[in-house]
Amino acid sequence: MSASPVLLDMVPAPSLVGKQLRAKRTWVQYIRQLGDKLTTYVPLVLMAVLAGMTFWLLRLSPVPDEAQAARATPTVPDNYLVNFVARSFDVNGELTAQVAGAAAQHMPQTGELHIQTARITAWGKQGALTRSRSDDAVVNKAQTQFELTGNVVANRTQANSPDFQITSEQLFIDTDLNLMSSQLPVRVLRGVDEIKAQRMVVDNNTGVAQFNDGVEAVVQARE
């Protein structure tokens, strides 16, 4: 006897079909809801990003006053001097400083004078007179601060005080504070005494000099 063919019912059960349809509708609804949310929030996100970029650009951009000030005070020299002599006077008409040099540039941004082959004479308090020379110098607008660099030699005289000479590669003189200082090695001759140090600060108001690092002194005996 031949075996009868077995026919399988390939039609899914009604319950399974219903579940598949409901799952399909659920995914479609989820995608639609996601699309609706993206449509709603994407413009807001883009607006926030654009607002942030605008704020960042505004912070980087100078305000009008700063821009005008930058244009009004360029960083390049506005005046050049050759073989010049400049003098400064106080409110009483007394001569306080004389600056001479082979060449100079005036910087409008700071009011400083940058000098080559400088020769500076400063009249300080209590009749002090300081004459100095250097390869280069920077003088502030008020001609009260002098930054000397390169082969610096400064001679100072004052009544009732021994004369002294300073040689160094750098010297800062402040006639308002009556101070002299150097952050580079110095050699000081004060009368017959000689002092060498790596750094120095001299307060001419009190007559006290402070020497630091590698100090060497040759002091002559006093009678």
Short mmCIF file of C-alpha atoms in Angstrom, two decimals:
data_model
loop_
_atom_site.label_atom_id
_atom_site.label_comp_id
_atom_site.label_asym_id
_atom_site.label_seq_id
_atom_site.Cartn_x
_atom_site.Cartn_y
_atom_site.Cartn_z
CA MET A 1 0.00 0.00 0.00
CA SER A 2 1.28 3.41 -0.87
CA ALA A 3 1.48 6.00 1.85
CA SER A 4 -0.96 8.87 1.60
CA PRO A 5 0.67 12.31 1.30
CA VAL A 6 0.50 14.46 4.38
CA LEU A 7 -0.63 18.03 3.79
CA LEU A 8 0.51 20.64 6.29
CA ASP A 9 -1.64 23.63 6.99
CA MET A 10 0.71 26.65 6.27
CA VAL A 11 -1.87 29.27 7.14
CA PRO A 12 -0.82 30.98 10.38
CA ALA A 13 -3.13 30.84 13.26
CA PRO A 14 -5.41 33.84 13.64
CA SER A 15 -3.85 34.79 16.98
CA LEU A 16 -0.33 34.89 15.50
CA VAL A 17 -1.47 37.04 12.59
CA GLY A 18 -3.07 39.48 14.98
CA LYS A 19 0.09 39.79 17.03
CA GLN A 20 2.19 40.47 13.93
CA LEU A 21 -0.24 43.14 12.72
CA ARG A 22 -0.28 44.81 16.12
CA ALA A 23 3.54 44.75 16.28
CA LYS A 24 3.74 46.24 12.80
CA ARG A 25 1.30 48.99 13.74
CA THR A 26 3.28 49.64 16.94
CA TRP A 27 6.55 50.15 15.01
CA VAL A 28 4.82 52.37 12.47
CA GLN A 29 3.34 54.46 15.25
CA TYR A 30 6.72 54.68 17.00
CA ILE A 31 8.43 55.84 13.82
CA ARG A 32 5.70 58.41 13.21
CA GLN A 33 5.95 59.69 16.79
CA LEU A 34 9.74 59.89 16.50
CA GLY A 35 9.39 61.81 13.25
CA ASP A 36 6.92 64.19 14.88
CA LYS A 37 9.30 64.79 17.80
CA LEU A 38 12.24 65.38 15.49
CA THR A 39 10.17 67.78 13.44
CA THR A 40 9.30 69.64 16.64
CA TYR A 41 12.70 69.73 18.37
CA VAL A 42 15.23 69.92 15.52
CA PRO A 43 14.44 73.59 14.76
CA LEU A 44 14.80 74.39 18.47
CA VAL A 45 18.17 72.64 18.61
CA LEU A 46 19.36 74.46 15.49
CA MET A 47 18.24 77.79 16.95
CA ALA A 48 20.13 77.05 20.18
CA VAL A 49 23.28 76.15 18.24
CA LEU A 50 23.05 79.31 16.14
CA ALA A 51 22.47 81.41 19.26
CA GLY A 52 25.54 79.88 20.91
CA MET A 53 27.69 80.54 17.84
CA THR A 54 26.44 84.14 17.70
CA PHE A 55 27.31 84.68 21.37
CA TRP A 56 30.79 83.17 20.80
CA LEU A 57 31.41 85.44 17.81
CA LEU A 58 30.28 88.48 19.78
CA ARG A 59 32.73 87.63 22.57
CA LEU A 60 35.57 87.35 20.07
CA SER A 61 34.69 90.61 18.35
CA PRO A 62 36.09 93.77 19.99
CA VAL A 63 33.61 96.31 21.21
CA PRO A 64 33.59 99.58 19.25
CA ASP A 65 35.51 101.49 21.92
CA GLU A 66 38.27 98.87 22.01
CA ALA A 67 38.46 98.75 18.24
CA GLN A 68 38.71 102.53 18.04
CA ALA A 69 41.35 102.57 20.79
CA ALA A 70 43.35 99.92 18.94
CA ARG A 71 43.25 102.01 15.78
CA ALA A 72 44.08 105.18 17.69
CA THR A 73 47.15 103.67 19.41
CA PRO A 74 49.11 101.63 16.86
CA THR A 75 51.94 99.38 17.99
CA VAL A 76 54.38 100.82 15.46
CA PRO A 77 56.47 103.94 16.15
CA ASP A 78 54.88 107.24 15.20
CA ASN A 79 58.03 109.38 15.49
CA TYR A 80 61.71 108.86 14.77
CA LEU A 81 64.55 110.94 16.17
CA VAL A 82 68.19 111.16 15.10
CA ASN A 83 70.99 112.74 17.15
CA PHE A 84 68.48 114.27 19.53
CA VAL A 85 68.35 115.83 22.99
CA ALA A 86 65.13 115.88 25.04
CA ARG A 87 64.62 117.58 28.39
CA SER A 88 61.96 117.19 31.05
CA PHE A 89 60.90 119.76 33.67
CA ASP A 90 58.74 119.57 36.79
CA VAL A 91 55.77 121.81 37.59
CA ASN A 92 58.14 124.40 39.06
CA GLY A 93 60.18 124.58 35.88
CA GLU A 94 63.14 122.71 37.38
CA LEU A 95 65.09 120.46 35.05
CA THR A 96 64.58 116.82 36.08
CA ALA A 97 66.00 114.79 33.19
CA GLN A 98 67.91 115.09 29.95
CA VAL A 99 67.90 112.28 27.42
CA ALA A 100 70.16 112.17 24.37
CA GLY A 101 70.84 109.49 21.81
CA ALA A 102 71.99 108.60 18.33
CA ALA A 103 68.48 107.48 17.37
CA ALA A 104 65.11 106.91 19.02
CA GLN A 105 61.60 105.71 18.32
CA HIS A 106 58.48 106.94 20.09
CA MET A 107 55.85 104.27 20.82
CA PRO A 108 52.37 105.87 20.93
CA GLN A 109 50.77 102.89 22.67
CA THR A 110 52.83 103.34 25.85
CA GLY A 111 54.42 106.75 25.35
CA GLU A 112 57.85 105.15 25.77
CA LEU A 113 60.98 106.31 24.00
CA HIS A 114 63.27 103.53 22.73
CA ILE A 115 66.80 104.90 22.39
CA GLN A 116 69.99 103.70 20.78
CA THR A 117 73.34 104.85 22.18
CA ALA A 118 71.67 106.54 25.12
CA ARG A 119 73.09 109.30 27.30
CA ILE A 120 70.86 110.08 30.26
CA THR A 121 71.22 112.64 33.03
CA ALA A 122 68.71 112.59 35.88
CA TRP A 123 68.34 115.07 38.72
CA GLY A 124 66.88 113.29 41.71
CA LYS A 125 65.84 114.23 45.21
CA GLN A 126 68.19 115.86 47.70
CA GLY A 127 70.44 117.16 44.95
CA ALA A 128 71.38 113.74 43.57
CA LEU A 129 72.76 113.70 40.05
CA THR A 130 73.00 110.52 37.98
CA ARG A 131 74.78 110.41 34.64
CA SER A 132 74.51 107.17 32.70
CA ARG A 133 75.19 105.75 29.27
CA SER A 134 74.26 102.49 27.57
CA ASP A 135 73.84 100.85 24.18
CA ASP A 136 70.05 100.94 24.48
CA ALA A 137 67.49 102.47 26.79
CA VAL A 138 63.73 102.66 27.30
CA VAL A 139 62.34 105.81 28.91
CA ASN A 140 58.76 106.11 30.15
CA LYS A 141 56.45 108.92 29.11
CA ALA A 142 57.10 111.00 32.24
CA GLN A 143 60.88 110.50 31.94
CA THR A 144 61.04 109.24 35.52
CA GLN A 145 61.92 105.60 34.79
CA PHE A 146 64.91 104.52 32.74
CA GLU A 147 65.70 100.96 31.66
CA LEU A 148 69.30 100.79 30.40
CA THR A 149 70.76 97.73 28.68
CA GLY A 150 74.12 96.90 27.14
CA ASN A 151 77.44 98.24 28.45
CA VAL A 152 75.77 100.28 31.16
CA VAL A 153 77.86 102.78 33.13
CA ALA A 154 76.17 105.03 35.68
CA ASN A 155 77.84 107.61 37.91
CA ARG A 156 75.98 109.13 40.84
CA THR A 157 76.96 112.09 42.97
CA GLN A 158 75.18 113.55 45.97
CA ALA A 159 76.12 116.00 48.67
CA ASN A 160 77.39 114.47 51.91
CA SER A 161 77.62 111.03 50.29
CA PRO A 162 80.49 109.22 48.55
CA ASP A 163 80.30 109.12 44.77
CA PHE A 164 79.74 105.73 43.26
CA GLN A 165 79.80 104.11 39.85
CA ILE A 166 77.78 101.14 38.60
CA THR A 167 78.71 99.00 35.62
CA SER A 168 76.43 96.24 34.37
CA GLU A 169 74.52 94.95 31.36
CA GLN A 170 71.22 96.14 32.80
CA LEU A 171 70.20 98.95 35.13
CA PHE A 172 66.81 100.35 36.14
CA ILE A 173 66.58 103.89 37.51
CA ASP A 174 63.44 105.35 39.10
CA THR A 175 63.86 109.03 39.96
CA ASP A 176 60.42 109.28 41.61
CA LEU A 177 61.16 106.48 44.08
CA ASN A 178 64.88 107.36 44.13
CA LEU A 179 65.81 103.72 43.49
CA MET A 180 68.36 101.96 41.32
CA SER A 181 68.33 98.22 40.66
CA SER A 182 69.81 95.53 38.44
CA GLN A 183 68.89 91.90 37.85
CA LEU A 184 72.20 91.15 36.13
CA PRO A 185 75.76 91.02 37.52
CA VAL A 186 76.97 94.43 38.70
CA ARG A 187 80.22 96.04 39.76
CA VAL A 188 79.96 98.99 42.12
CA LEU A 189 82.71 101.40 43.05
CA ARG A 190 81.82 103.49 46.08
CA GLY A 191 84.65 105.74 47.01
CA VAL A 192 87.60 103.37 47.42
CA ASP A 193 85.41 100.30 48.02
CA GLU A 194 84.47 97.75 45.36
CA ILE A 195 81.50 95.39 45.42
CA LYS A 196 80.45 92.73 42.91
CA ALA A 197 77.15 90.84 42.95
CA GLN A 198 74.63 89.09 40.72
CA ARG A 199 71.75 91.40 41.70
CA MET A 200 71.45 94.77 43.39
CA VAL A 201 68.93 97.26 44.79
CA VAL A 202 70.01 100.72 45.96
CA ASP A 203 67.63 102.91 47.96
CA ASN A 204 69.01 106.42 47.66
CA ASN A 205 66.47 107.71 50.19
CA THR A 206 68.12 105.77 53.00
CA GLY A 207 71.54 105.19 51.45
CA VAL A 208 71.10 101.42 51.87
CA ALA A 209 72.33 99.10 49.11
CA GLN A 210 71.31 95.45 48.99
CA PHE A 211 73.47 92.97 47.08
CA ASN A 212 72.46 89.35 46.43
CA ASP A 213 74.06 86.16 45.11
CA GLY A 214 77.79 85.77 44.61
CA VAL A 215 78.69 88.91 46.53
CA GLU A 216 82.37 89.89 46.53
CA ALA A 217 83.53 92.99 48.37
CA VAL A 218 86.81 94.78 48.82
CA VAL A 219 86.40 97.34 51.58
CA GLN A 220 89.24 99.58 52.56
CA ALA A 221 89.92 100.06 56.25
CA ARG A 222 88.65 103.31 57.71
CA GLU A 223 90.80 105.35 60.04
#
